[in-house]
mmCIF file of C-alpha atoms in Angstrom:
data_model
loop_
_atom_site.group_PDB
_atom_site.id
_atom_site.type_symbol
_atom_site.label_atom_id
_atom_site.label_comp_id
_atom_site.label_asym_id
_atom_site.label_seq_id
_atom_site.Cartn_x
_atom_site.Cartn_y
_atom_site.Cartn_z
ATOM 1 C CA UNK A 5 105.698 -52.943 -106.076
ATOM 2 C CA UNK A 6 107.284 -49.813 -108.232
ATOM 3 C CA UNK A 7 110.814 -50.952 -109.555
ATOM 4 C CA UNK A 8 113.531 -48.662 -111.245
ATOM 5 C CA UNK A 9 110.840 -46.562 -113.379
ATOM 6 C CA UNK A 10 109.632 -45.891 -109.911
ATOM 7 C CA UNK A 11 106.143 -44.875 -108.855
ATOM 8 C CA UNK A 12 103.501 -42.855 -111.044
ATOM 9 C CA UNK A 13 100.278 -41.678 -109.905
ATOM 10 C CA UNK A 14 97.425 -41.892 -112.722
ATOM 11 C CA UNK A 15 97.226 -38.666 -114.885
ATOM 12 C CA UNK A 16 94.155 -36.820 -114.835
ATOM 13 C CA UNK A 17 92.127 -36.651 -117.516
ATOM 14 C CA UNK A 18 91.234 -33.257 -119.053
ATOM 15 C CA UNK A 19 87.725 -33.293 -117.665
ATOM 16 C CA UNK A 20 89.543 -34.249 -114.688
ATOM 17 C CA UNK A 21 91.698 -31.395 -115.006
ATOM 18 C CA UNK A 22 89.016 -29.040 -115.287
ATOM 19 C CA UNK A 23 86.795 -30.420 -112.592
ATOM 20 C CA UNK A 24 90.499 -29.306 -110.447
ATOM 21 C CA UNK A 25 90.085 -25.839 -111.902
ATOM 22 C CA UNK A 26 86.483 -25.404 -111.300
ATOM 23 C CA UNK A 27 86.340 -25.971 -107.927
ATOM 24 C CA UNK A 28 89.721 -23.464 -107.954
ATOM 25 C CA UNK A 29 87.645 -20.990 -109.810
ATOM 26 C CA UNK A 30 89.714 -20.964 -112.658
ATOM 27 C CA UNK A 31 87.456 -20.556 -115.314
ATOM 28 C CA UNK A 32 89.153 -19.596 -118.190
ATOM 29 C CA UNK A 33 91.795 -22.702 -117.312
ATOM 30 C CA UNK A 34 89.040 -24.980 -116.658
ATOM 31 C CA UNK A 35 86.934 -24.067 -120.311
ATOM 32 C CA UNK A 36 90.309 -24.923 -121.738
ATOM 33 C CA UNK A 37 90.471 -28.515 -120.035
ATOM 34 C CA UNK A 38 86.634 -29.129 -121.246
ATOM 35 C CA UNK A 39 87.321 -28.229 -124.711
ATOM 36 C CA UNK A 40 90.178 -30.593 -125.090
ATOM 37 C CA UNK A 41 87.863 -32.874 -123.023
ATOM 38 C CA UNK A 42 85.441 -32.762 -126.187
ATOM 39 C CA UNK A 43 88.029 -32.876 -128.984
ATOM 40 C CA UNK A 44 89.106 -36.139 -126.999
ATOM 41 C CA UNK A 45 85.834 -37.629 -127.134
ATOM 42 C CA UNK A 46 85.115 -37.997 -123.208
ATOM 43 C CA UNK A 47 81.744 -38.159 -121.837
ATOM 44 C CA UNK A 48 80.262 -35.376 -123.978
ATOM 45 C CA UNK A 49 77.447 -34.357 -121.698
ATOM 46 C CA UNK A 50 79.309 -33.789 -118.418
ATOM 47 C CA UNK A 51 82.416 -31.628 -120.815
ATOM 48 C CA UNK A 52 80.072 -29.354 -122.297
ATOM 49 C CA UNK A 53 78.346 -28.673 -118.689
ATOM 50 C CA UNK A 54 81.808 -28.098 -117.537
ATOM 51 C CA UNK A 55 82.006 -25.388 -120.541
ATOM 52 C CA UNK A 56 78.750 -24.083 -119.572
ATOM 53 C CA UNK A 57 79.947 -23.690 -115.827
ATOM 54 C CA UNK A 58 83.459 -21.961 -117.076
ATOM 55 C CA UNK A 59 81.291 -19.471 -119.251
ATOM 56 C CA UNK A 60 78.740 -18.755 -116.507
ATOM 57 C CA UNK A 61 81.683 -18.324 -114.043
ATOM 58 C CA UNK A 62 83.168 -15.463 -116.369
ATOM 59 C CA UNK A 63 79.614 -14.413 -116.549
ATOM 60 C CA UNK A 64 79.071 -15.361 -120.624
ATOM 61 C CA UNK A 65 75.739 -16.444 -119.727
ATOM 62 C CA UNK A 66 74.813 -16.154 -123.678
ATOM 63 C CA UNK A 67 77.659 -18.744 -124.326
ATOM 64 C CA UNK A 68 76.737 -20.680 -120.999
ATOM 65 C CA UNK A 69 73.151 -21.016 -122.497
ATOM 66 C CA UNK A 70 74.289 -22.782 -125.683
ATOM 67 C CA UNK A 71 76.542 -25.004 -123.773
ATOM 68 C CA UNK A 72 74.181 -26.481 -121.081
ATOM 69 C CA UNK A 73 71.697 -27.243 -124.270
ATOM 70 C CA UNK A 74 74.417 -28.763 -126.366
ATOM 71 C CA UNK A 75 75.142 -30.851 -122.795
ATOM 72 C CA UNK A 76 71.304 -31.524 -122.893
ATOM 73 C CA UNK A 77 71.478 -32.551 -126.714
ATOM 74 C CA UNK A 78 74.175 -35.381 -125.761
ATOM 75 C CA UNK A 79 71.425 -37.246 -122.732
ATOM 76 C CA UNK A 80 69.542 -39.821 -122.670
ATOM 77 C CA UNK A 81 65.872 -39.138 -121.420
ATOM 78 C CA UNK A 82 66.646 -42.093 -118.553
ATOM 79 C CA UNK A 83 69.319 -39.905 -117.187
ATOM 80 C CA UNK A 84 67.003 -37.871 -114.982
ATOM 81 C CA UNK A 85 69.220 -36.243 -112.091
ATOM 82 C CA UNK A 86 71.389 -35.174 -114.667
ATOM 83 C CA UNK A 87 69.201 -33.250 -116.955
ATOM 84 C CA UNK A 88 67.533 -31.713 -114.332
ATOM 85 C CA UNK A 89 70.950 -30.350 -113.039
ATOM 86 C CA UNK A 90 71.591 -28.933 -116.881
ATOM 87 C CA UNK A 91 67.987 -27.394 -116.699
ATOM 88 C CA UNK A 92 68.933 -25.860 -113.283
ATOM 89 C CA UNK A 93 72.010 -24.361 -115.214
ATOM 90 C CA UNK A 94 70.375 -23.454 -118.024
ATOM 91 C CA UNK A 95 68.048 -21.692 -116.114
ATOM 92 C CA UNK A 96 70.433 -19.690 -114.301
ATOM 93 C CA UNK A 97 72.040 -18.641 -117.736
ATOM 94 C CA UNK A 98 68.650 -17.502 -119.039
ATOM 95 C CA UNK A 99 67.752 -15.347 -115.672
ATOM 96 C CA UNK A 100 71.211 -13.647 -116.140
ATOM 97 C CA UNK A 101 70.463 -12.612 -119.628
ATOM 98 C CA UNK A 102 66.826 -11.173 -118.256
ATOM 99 C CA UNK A 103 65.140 -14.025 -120.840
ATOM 100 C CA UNK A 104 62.681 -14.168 -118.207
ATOM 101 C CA UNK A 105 59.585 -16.164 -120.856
ATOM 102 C CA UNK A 106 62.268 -18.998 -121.761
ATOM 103 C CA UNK A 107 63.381 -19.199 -117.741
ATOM 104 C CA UNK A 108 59.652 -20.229 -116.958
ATOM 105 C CA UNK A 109 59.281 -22.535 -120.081
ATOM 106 C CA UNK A 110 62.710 -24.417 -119.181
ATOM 107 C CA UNK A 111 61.396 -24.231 -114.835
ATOM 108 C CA UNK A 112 58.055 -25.871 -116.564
ATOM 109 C CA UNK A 113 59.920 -28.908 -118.248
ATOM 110 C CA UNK A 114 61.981 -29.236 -115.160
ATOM 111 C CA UNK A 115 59.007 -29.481 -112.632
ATOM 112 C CA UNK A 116 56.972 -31.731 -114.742
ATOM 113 C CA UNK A 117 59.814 -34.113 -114.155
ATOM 114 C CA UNK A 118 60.381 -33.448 -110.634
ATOM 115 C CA UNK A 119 59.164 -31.059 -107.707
ATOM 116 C CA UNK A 120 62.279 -29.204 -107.489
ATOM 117 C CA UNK A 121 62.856 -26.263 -105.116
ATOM 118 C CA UNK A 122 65.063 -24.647 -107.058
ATOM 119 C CA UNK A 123 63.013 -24.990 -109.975
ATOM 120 C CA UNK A 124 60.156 -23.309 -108.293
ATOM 121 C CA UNK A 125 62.363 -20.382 -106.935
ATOM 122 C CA UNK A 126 64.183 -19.535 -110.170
ATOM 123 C CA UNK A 127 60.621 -19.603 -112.485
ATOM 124 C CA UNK A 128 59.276 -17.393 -109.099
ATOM 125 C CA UNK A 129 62.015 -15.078 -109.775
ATOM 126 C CA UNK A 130 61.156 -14.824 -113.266
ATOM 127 C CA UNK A 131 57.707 -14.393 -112.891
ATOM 128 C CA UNK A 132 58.316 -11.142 -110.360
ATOM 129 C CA UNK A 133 60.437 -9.802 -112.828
ATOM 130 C CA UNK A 134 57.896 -9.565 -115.247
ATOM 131 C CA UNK A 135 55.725 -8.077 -112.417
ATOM 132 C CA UNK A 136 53.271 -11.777 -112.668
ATOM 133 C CA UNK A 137 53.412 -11.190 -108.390
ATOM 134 C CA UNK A 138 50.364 -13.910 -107.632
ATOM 135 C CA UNK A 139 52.772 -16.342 -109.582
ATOM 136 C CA UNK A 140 55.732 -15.485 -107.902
ATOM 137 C CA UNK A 141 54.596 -16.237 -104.336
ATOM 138 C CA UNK A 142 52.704 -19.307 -104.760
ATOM 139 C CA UNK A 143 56.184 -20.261 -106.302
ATOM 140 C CA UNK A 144 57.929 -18.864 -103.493
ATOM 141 C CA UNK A 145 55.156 -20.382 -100.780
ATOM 142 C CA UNK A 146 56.484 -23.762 -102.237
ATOM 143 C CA UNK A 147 60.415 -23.010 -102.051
ATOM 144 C CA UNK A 148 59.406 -21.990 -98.119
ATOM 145 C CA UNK A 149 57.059 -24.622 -97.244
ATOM 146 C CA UNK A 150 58.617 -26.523 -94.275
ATOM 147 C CA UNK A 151 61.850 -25.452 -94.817
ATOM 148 C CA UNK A 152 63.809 -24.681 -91.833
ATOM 149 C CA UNK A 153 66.645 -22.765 -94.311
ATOM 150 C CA UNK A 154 67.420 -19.057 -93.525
ATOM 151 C CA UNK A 155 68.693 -18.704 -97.128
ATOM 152 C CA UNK A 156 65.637 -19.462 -98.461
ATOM 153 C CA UNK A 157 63.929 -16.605 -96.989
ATOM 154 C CA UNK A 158 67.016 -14.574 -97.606
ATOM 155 C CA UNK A 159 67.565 -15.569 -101.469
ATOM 156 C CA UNK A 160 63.742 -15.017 -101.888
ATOM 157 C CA UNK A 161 64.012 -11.100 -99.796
ATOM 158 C CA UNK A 162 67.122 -10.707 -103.205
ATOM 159 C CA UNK A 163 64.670 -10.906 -105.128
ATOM 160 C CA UNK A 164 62.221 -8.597 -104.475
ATOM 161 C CA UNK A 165 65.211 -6.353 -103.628
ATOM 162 C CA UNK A 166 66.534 -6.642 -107.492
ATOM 163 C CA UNK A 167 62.663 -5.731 -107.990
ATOM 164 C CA UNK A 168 62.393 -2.611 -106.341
ATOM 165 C CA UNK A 169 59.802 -4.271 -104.228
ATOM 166 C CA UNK A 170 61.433 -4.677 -100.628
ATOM 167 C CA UNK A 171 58.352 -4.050 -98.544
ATOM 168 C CA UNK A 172 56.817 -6.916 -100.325
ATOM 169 C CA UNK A 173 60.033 -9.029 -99.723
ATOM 170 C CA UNK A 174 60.222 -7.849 -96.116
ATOM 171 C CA UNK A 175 56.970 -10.129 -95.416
ATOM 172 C CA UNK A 176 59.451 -13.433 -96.329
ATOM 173 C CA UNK A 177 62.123 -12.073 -93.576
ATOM 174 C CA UNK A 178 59.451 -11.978 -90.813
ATOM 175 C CA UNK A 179 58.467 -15.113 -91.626
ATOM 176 C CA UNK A 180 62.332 -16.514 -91.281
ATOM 177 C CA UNK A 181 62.601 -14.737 -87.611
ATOM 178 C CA UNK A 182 59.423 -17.068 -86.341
ATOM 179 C CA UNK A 183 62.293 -20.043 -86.311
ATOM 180 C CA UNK A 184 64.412 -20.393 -83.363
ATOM 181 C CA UNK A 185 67.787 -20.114 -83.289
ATOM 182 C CA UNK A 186 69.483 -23.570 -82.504
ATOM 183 C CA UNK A 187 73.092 -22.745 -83.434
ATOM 184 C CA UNK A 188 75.695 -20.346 -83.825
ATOM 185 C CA UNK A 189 75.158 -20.184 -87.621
ATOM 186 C CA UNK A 190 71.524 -19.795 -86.760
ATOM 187 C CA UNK A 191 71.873 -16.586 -84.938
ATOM 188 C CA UNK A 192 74.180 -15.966 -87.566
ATOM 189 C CA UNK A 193 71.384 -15.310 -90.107
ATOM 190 C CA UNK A 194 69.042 -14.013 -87.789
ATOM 191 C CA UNK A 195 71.599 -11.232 -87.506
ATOM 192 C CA UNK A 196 71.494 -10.885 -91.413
ATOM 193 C CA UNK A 197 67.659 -10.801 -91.430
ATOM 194 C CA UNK A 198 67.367 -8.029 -88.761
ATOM 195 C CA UNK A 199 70.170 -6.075 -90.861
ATOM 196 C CA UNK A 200 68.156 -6.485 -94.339
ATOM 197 C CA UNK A 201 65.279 -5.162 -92.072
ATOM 198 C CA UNK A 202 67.279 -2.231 -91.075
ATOM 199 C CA UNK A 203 66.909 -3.125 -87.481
ATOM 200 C CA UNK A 204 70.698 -2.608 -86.762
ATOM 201 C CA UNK A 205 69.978 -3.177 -82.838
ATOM 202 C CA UNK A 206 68.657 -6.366 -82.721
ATOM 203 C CA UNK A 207 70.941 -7.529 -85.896
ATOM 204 C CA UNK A 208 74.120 -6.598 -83.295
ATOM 205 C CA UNK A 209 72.355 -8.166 -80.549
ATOM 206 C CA UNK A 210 72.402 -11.838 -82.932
ATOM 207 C CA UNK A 211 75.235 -11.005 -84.655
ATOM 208 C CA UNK A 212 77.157 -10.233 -81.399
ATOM 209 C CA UNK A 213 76.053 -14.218 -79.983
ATOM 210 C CA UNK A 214 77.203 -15.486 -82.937
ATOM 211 C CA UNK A 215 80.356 -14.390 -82.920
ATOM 212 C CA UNK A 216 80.825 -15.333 -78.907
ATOM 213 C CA UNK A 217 79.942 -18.868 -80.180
ATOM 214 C CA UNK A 218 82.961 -18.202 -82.542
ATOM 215 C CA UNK A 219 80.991 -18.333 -85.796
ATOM 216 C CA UNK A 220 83.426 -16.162 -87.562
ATOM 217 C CA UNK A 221 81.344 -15.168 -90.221
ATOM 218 C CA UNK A 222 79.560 -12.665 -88.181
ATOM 219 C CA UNK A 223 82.219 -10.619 -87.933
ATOM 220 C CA UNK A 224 81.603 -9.181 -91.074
ATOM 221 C CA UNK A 225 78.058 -8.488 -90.971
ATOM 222 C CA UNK A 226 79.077 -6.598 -87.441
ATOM 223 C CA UNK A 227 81.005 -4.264 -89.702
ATOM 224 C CA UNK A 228 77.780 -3.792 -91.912
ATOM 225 C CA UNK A 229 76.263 -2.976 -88.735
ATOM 226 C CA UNK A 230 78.545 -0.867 -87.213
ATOM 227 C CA UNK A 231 79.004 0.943 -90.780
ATOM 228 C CA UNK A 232 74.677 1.484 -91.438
ATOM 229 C CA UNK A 233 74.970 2.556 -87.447
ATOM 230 C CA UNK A 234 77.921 5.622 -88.627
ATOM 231 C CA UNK A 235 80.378 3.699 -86.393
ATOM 232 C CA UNK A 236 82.806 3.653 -88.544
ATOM 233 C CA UNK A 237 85.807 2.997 -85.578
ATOM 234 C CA UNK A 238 83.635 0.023 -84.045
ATOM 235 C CA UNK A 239 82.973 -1.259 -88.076
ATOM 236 C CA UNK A 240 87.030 -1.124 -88.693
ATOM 237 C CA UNK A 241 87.895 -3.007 -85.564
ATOM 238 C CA UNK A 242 85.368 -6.022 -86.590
ATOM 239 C CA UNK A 243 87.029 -5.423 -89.727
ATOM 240 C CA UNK A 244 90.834 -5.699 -88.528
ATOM 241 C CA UNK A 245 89.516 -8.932 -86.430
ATOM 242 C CA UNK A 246 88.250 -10.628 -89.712
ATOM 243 C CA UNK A 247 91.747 -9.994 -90.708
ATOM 244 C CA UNK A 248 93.216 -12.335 -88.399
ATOM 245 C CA UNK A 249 90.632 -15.298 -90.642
ATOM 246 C CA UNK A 250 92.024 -16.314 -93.690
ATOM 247 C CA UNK A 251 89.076 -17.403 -95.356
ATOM 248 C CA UNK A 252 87.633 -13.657 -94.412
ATOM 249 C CA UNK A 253 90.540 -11.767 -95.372
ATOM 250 C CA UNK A 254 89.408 -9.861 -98.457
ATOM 251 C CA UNK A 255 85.882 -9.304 -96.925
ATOM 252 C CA UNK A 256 87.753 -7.427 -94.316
ATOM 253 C CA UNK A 257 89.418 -5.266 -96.875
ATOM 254 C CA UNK A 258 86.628 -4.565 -98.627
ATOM 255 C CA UNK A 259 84.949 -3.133 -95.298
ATOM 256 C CA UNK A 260 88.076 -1.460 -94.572
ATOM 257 C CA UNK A 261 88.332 0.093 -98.059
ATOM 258 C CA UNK A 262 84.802 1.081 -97.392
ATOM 259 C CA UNK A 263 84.896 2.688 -94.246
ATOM 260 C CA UNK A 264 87.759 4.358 -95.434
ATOM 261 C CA UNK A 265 86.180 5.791 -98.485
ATOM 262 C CA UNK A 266 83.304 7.055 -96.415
ATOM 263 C CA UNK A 267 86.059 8.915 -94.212
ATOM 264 C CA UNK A 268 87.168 10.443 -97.683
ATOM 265 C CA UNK A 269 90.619 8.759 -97.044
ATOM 266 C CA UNK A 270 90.779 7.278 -100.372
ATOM 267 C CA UNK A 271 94.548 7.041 -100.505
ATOM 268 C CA UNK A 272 93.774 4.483 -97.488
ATOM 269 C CA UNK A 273 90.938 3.154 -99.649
ATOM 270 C CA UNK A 274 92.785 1.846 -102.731
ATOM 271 C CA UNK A 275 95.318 0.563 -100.543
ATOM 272 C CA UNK A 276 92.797 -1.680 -98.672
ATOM 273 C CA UNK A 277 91.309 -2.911 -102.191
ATOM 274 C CA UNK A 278 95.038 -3.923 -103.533
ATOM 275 C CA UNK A 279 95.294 -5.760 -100.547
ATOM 276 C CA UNK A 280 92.360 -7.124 -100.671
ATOM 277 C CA UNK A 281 92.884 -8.453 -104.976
ATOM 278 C CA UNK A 282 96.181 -9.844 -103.437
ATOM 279 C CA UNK A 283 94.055 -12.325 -101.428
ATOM 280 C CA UNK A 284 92.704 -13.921 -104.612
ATOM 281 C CA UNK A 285 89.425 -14.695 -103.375
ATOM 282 C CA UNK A 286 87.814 -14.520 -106.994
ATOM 283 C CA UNK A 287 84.055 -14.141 -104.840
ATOM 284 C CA UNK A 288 84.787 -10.879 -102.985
ATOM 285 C CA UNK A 289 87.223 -9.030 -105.997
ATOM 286 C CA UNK A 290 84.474 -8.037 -108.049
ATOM 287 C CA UNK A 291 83.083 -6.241 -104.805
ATOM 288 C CA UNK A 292 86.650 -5.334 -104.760
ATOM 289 C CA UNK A 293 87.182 -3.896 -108.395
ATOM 290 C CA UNK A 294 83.832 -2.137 -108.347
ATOM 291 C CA UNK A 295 84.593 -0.257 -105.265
ATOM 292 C CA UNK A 296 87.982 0.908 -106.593
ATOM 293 C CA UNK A 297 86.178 2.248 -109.670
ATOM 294 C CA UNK A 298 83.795 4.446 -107.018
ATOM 295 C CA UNK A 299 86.602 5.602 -104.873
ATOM 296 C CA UNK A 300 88.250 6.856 -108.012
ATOM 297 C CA UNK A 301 85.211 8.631 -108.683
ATOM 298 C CA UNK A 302 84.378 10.072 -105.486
ATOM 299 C CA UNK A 303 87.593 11.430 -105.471
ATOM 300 C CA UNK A 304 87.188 12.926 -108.836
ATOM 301 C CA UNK A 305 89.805 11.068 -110.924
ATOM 302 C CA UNK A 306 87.335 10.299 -113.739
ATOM 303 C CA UNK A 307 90.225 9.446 -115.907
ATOM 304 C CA UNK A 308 91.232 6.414 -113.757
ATOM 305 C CA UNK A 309 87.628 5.629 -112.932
ATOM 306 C CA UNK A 310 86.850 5.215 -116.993
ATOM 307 C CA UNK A 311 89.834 2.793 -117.184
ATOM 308 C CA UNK A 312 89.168 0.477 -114.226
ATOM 309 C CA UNK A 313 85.296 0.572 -115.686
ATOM 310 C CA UNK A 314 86.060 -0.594 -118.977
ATOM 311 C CA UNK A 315 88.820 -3.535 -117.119
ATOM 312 C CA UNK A 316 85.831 -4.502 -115.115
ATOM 313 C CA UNK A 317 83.134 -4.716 -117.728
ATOM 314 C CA UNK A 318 85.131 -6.708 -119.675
ATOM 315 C CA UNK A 319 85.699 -9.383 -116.662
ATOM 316 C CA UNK A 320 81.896 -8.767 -115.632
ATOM 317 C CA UNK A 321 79.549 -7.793 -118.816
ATOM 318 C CA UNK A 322 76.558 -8.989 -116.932
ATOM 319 C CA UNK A 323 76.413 -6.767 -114.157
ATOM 320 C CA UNK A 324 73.845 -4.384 -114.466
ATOM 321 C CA UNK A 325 74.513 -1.617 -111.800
ATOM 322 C CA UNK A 326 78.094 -1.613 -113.573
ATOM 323 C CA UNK A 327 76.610 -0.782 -116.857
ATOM 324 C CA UNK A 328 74.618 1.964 -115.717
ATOM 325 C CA UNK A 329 77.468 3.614 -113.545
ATOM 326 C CA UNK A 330 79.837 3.496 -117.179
ATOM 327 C CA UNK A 331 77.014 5.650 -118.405
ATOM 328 C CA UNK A 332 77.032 8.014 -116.337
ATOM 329 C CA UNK A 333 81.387 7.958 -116.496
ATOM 330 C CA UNK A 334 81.124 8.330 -120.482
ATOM 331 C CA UNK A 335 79.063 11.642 -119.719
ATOM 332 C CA UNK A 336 81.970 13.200 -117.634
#
């Protein structure tokens, strides 16, 4: 019974707190709530993979890596499942920073405790990159065998895509069209396999079934389509209909922007990407930011394009393609 002080839920803890912010995909907030997490002597372990998370989200994989190994420093050998998901992170920090030897040695320790499939993708991954290709697929044969998952097929395709090698990665895609689609989400990705193969028909044809099984998601890879096609009026009317989705809002304005761009209506362009930021879907703005940098450039306001570069480095040091493309801006 709550009497004249009335009622009080409990207050969250600041691991709590950050837990709240992660999931929100407020990073910087939620490094905050870890660190204070730390200073107030919570469970050590689970704060500093919190910080690890925060810094990997703002893509500080160098300060990620030294987090998820102080997090591993603070475990007890008995605690397994939770070692093997700081190894997993760790991992992830180490591929980001291209440390492709100490990904493998950290995939090793992982899969000498347990067959994991993500252990023997991400050390697969590493192993192409350093062009070690008999490695990489029997890795890869593992992270496929039995599994019924599109993705996995998909994530592996990435991969040989990062590599320059997407003839070789084709081979994985064929294999993920031999399943049969049982779902909407099913023909979903069969319709993203068929467009990574290029065959825009047969990806509309999926796609297209998808969507008439109201799997909303496919309206946006319909725009892909109908942009790889040059139908840019069919691409903008999937577009405007992903529009009418909340949760595929600022995809839709990126495609818009896009088409847009291609038309060489930039004015239109950067008006679809402020739109889009406005959403706040922190997954889509960096496809978002970097696309406002090339419309600036394609229209030749180098000026402008140099700004929004050095804004988005800053928020994304990691990315590669980004780097390269402020090269080539610091040469204008």
């Amino acid at each position: 019974m709550c009497l004249l002080g009335g009622c009080k839920g409990k207050e969250l803890t600041d691991y709590e707190k950050g837990m709240e912010n992660l999931e929100k995909q407020n990073y910087k907030e939620a490094l905050e709530n870890f660190r204070e997490a730390v200073s107030d002597g919570e469970d050590a372990a689970k704060a500093w993979r919190g910080i690890g998370i925060s810094w990997s989200g703002q893509g500080a994989f160098d300060k990620a890596e030294e987090a998820f190994l102080t997090a591993l420093d603070f475990t007890e050998k008995s605690e397994k499942n939770l070692r093997t998901d700081l190894s997993l992170y760790l991992v992830d920090a180490q591929y980001h920073q291209k440390e492709y030897q100490a990904c493998i040695k950290t995939c090793d320790e992982i899969l000498d405790e347990k067959k994991e499939k993500n252990g023997y993708f991400l050390r697969g991954s590493a192993y192409l990159h350093l062009d070690e290709y008999k490695k990489a697929e029997k890795d890869f044969s593992k992270v496929i065998s039995g599994s019924k998952e599109y993705e996995d097929y998909l994530d592996i395709y990435r991969i040989y895509q990062e590599c320059d090698l997407n003839a070789d990665g084709a081979e994985y895609l064929e294999l993920a069209l031999e399943m049969k689609a049982k779902s909407p989400e099913d023909f979903y990705n069969r319709g993203r396999v068929y467009y990574y193969l290029s065959e825009f028909e047969k990806a509309e044809k999926e796609l297209k079934t998808a969507w008439e099984k109201e799997y909303a998601p496919a309206a946006v890879y319909l725009g892909k389509v109908y942009v790889e096609a040059n139908e840019p009026e069919k691409a903008k009317d999937m577009y405007q209909k992903c529009l009418k989705q909340d949760e595929l809002k600022a995809e839709a304005y990126n495609g818009l922007a896009y088409c847009s761009m291609e038309q060489e209506d930039y004015e239109k362009a950067l008006e679809y990407i402020q739109k889009g930021l406005e959403v706040k879907d922190r997954e889509v703005n960096q496809a978002l930011l970097f696309n406002e940098i090339v419309v600036y450039e394609r229209s030749r306001d180098f000026a402008s394009a140099k700004e929004k570069m050095q804004q988005y480095l800053a928020q994304y040091p990691a990315d590669a393609a980004a780097v390269k493309e402020n090269y080539f801006l610091q040469t204008r």
